[in-house]
PDB file of C-alpha atoms in Angstrom:
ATOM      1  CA  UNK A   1     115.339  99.799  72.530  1.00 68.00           C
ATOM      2  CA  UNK A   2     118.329  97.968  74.524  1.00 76.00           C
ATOM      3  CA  UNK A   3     116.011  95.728  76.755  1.00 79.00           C
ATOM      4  CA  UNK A   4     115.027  92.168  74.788  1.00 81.00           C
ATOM      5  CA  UNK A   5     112.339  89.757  76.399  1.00 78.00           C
ATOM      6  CA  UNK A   6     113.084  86.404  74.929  1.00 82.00           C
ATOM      7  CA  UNK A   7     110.101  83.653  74.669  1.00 85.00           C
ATOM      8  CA  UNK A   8     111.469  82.372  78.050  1.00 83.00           C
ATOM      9  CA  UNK A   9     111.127  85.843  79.336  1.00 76.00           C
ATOM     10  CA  UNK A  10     114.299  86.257  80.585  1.00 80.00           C
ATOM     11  CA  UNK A  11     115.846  89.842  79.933  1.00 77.00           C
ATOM     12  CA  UNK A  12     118.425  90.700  77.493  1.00 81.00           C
ATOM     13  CA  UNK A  13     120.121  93.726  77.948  1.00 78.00           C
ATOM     14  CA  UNK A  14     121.984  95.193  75.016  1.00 77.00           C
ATOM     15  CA  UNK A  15     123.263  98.964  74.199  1.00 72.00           C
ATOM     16  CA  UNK A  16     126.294  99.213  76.548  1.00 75.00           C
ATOM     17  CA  UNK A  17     127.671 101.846  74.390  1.00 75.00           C
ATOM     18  CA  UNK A  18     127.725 104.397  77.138  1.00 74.00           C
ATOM     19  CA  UNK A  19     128.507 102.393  79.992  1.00 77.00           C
ATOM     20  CA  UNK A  20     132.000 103.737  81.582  1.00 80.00           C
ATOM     21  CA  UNK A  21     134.572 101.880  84.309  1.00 83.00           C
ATOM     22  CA  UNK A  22     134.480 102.907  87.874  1.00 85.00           C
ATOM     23  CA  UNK A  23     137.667 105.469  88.362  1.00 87.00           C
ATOM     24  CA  UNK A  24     137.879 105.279  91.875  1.00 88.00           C
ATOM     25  CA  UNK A  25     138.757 108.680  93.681  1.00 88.00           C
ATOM     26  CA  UNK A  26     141.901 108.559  96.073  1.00 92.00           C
ATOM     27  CA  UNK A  27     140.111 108.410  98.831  1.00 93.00           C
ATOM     28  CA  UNK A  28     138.821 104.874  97.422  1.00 88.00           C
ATOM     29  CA  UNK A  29     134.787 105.991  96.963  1.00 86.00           C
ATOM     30  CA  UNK A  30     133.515 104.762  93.553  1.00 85.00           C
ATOM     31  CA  UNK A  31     133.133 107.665  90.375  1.00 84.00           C
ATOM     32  CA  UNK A  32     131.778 107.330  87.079  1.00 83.00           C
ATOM     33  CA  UNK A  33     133.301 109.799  84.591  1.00 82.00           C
ATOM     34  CA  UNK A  34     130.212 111.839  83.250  1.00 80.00           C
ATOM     35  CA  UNK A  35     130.435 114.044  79.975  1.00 78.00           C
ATOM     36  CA  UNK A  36     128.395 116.613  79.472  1.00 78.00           C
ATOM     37  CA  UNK A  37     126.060 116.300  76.838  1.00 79.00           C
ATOM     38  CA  UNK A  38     126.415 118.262  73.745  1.00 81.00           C
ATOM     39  CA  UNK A  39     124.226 119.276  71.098  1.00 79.00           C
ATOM     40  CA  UNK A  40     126.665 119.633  68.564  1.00 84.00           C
ATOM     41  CA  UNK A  41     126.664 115.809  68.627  1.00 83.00           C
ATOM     42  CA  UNK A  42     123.740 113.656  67.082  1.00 82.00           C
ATOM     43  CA  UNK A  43     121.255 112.365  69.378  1.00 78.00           C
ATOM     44  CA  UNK A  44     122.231 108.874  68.525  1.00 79.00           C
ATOM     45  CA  UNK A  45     125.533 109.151  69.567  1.00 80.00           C
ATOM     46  CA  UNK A  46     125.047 110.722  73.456  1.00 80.00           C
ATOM     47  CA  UNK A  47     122.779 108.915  75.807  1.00 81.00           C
ATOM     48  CA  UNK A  48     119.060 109.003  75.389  1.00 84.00           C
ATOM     49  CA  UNK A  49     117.986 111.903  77.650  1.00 86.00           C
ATOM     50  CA  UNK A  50     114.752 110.386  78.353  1.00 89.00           C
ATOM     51  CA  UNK A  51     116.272 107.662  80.489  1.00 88.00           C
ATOM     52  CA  UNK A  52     118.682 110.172  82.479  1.00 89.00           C
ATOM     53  CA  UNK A  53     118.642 111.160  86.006  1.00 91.00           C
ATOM     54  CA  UNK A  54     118.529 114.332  86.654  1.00 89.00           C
ATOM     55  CA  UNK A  55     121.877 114.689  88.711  1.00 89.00           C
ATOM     56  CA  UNK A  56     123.537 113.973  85.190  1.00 84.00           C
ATOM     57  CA  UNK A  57     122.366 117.460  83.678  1.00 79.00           C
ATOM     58  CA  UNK A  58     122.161 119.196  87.064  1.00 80.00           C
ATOM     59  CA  UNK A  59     125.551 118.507  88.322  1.00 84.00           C
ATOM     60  CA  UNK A  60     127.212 116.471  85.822  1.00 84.00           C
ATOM     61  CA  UNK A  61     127.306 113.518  88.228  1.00 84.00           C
ATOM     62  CA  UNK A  62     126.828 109.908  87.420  1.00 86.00           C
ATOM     63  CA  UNK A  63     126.712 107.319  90.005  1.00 87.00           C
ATOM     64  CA  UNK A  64     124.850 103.387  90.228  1.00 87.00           C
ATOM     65  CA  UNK A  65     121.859 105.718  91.969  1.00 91.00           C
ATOM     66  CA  UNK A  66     121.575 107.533  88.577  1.00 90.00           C
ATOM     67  CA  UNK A  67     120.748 103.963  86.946  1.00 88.00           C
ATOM     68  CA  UNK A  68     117.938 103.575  89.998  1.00 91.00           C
ATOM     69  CA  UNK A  69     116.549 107.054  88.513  1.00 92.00           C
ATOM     70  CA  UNK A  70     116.970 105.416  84.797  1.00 90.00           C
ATOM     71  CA  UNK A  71     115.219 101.867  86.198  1.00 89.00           C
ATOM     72  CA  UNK A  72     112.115 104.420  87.550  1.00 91.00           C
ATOM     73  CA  UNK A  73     111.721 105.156  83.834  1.00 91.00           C
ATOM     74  CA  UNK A  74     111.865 101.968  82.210  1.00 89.00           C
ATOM     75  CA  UNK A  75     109.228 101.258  84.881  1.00 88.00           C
ATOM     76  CA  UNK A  76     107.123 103.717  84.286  1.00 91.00           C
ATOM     77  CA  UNK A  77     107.558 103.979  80.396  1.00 90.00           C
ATOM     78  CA  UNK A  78     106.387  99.680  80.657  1.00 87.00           C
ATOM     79  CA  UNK A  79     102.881 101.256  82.424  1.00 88.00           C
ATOM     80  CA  UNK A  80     102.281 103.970  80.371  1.00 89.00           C
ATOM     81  CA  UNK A  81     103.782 103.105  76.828  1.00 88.00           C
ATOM     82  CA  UNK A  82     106.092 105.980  77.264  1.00 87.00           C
ATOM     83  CA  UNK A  83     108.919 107.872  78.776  1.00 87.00           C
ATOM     84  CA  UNK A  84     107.722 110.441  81.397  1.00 85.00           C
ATOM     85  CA  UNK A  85     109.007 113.451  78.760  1.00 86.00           C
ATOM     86  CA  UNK A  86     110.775 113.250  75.627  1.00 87.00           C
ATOM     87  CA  UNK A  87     113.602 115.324  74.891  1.00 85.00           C
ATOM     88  CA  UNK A  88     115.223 113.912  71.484  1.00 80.00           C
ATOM     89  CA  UNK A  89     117.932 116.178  71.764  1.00 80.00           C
ATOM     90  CA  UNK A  90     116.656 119.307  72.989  1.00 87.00           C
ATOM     91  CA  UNK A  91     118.727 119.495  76.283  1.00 86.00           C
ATOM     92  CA  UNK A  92     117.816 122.348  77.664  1.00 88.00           C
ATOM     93  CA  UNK A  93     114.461 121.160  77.620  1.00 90.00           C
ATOM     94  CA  UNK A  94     115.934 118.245  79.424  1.00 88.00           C
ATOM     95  CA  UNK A  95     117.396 120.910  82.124  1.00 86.00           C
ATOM     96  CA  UNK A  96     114.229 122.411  82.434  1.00 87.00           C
ATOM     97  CA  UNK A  97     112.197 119.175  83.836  1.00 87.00           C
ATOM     98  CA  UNK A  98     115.368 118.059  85.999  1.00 85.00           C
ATOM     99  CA  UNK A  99     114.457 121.361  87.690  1.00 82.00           C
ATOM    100  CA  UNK A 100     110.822 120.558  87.929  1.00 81.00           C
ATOM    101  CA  UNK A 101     111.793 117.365  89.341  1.00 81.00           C
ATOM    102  CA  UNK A 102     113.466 118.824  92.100  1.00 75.00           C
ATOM    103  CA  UNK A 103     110.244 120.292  92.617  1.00 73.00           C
ATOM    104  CA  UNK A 104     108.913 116.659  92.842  1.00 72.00           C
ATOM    105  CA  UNK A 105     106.265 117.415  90.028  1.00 71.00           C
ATOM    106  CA  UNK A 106     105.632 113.997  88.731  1.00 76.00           C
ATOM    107  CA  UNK A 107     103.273 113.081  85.728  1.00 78.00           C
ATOM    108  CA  UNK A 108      99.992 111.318  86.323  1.00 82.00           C
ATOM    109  CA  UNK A 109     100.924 107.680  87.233  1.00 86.00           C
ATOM    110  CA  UNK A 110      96.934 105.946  86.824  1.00 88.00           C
ATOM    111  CA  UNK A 111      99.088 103.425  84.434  1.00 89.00           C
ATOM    112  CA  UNK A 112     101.082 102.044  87.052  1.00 89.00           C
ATOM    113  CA  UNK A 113      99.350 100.074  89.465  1.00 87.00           C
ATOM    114  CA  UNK A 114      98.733 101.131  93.068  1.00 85.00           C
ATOM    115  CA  UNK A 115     101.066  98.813  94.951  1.00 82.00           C
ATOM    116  CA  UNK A 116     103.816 100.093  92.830  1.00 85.00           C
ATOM    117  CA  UNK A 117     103.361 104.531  92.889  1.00 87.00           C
ATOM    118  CA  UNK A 118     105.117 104.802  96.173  1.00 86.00           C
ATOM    119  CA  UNK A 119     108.322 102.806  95.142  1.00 86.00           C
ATOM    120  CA  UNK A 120     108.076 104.413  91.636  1.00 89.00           C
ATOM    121  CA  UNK A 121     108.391 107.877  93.501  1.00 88.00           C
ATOM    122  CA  UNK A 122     110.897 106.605  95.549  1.00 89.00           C
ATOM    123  CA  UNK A 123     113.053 105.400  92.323  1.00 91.00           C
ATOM    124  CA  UNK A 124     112.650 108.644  90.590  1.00 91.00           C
ATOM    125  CA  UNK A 125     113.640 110.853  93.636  1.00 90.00           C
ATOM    126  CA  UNK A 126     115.616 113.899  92.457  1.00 88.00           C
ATOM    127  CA  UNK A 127     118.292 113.683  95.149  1.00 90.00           C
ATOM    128  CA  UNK A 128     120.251 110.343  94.324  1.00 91.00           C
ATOM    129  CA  UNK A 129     121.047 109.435  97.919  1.00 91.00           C
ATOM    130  CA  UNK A 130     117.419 109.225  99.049  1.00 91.00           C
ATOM    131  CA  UNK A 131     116.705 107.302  96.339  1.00 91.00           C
ATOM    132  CA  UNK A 132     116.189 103.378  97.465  1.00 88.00           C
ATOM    133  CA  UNK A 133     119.255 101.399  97.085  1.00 83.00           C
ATOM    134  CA  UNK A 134     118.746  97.820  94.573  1.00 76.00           C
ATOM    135  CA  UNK A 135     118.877  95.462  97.056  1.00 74.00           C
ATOM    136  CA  UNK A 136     116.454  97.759  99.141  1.00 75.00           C
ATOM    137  CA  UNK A 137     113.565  97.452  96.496  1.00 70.00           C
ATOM    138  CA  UNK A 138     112.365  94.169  97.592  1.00 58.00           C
ATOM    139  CA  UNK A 139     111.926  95.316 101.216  1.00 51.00           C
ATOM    140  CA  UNK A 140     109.687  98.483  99.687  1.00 46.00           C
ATOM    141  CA  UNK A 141     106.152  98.028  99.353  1.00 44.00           C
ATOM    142  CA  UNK A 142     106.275  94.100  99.701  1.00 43.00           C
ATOM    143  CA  UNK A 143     108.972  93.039  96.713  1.00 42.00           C
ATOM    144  CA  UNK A 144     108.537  95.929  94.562  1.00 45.00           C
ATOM    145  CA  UNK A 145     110.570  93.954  91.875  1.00 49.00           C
ATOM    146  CA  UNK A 146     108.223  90.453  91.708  1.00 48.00           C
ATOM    147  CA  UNK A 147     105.360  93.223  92.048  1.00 46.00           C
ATOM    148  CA  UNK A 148     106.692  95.130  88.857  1.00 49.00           C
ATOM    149  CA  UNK A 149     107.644  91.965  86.930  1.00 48.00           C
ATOM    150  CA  UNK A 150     104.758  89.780  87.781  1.00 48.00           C
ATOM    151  CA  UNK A 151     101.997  93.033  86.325  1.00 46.00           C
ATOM    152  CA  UNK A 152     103.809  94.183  83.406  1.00 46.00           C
ATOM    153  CA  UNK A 153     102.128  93.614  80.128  1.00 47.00           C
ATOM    154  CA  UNK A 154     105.219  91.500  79.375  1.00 43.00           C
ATOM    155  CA  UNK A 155     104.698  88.421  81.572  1.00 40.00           C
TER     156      UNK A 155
END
């Protein structure tokens, strides 16, 4: 809903809403300030759960790797037409499959092609710091990025 493809096909990305300022920690290492989701909010006004990694409901821990995790999903939601699971607001539910992803039980990826599964795992990894880093992606699986880009439906 925040991602625009104009007739150029560059990206447009809109919805900042939740975005938040790096507070850096005294010892100088990067944090994002997390809050916890709450379902005595509407759904509209916390982030969509479907996008979130699961460190975010786990630990309450947000971090650039947890927008890797959230980059996995747009990914695979451009295959397969949609999110992995959808939560609306039902955050325990949400809790539940951050736990099953812990267990590394992924949903059938025949949707995303073959060159792309292994990086795709790599992005939705349920510990943040094995996840790959950006500027790692185009080293994994030959340019995983130009890969992605040039076999979505959208180019």
């Amino acid at each position: 809903e925040t991602i625009v493809i104009n007739k150029n096909r560059s990206w447009k990305l809109f919805g900042f809403d939740f975005c938040v300022a790096n507070n850096p920690q005294p010892d100088g290492k990067p944090y994002w300030p997390c809050k916890e989701y709450s379902t005595s909010m509407h759904v509209l006004a916390q982030p969509s759960l479907e996008y979130c990694a699961p460190e975010i409901a786990l630990n309450n821990i947000n971090s650039t790797d947890s927008d890797l995790f959230a980059l996995g999903i747009l990914i695979f939601t451009i295959y397969s037409g949609k999110p992995m699971k959808m939560f609306g607001n039902d955050y325990s539910a949400f809790r539940r499959y951050a736990n099953e992803l812990n267990q590394r039980k992924y949903p059938p990826m025949n949707a995303v092609p073959s060159e792309l599964t292994e990086s795709l795992k790599a992005l939705l990894h349920p510990s943040p710091h094995l996840r790959p880093k950006l500027h790692d992606l185009r080293e994994v699986n030959g340019d995983t990025v130009y890969v992605f880009l040039r076999n979505s439906n959208y180019f």
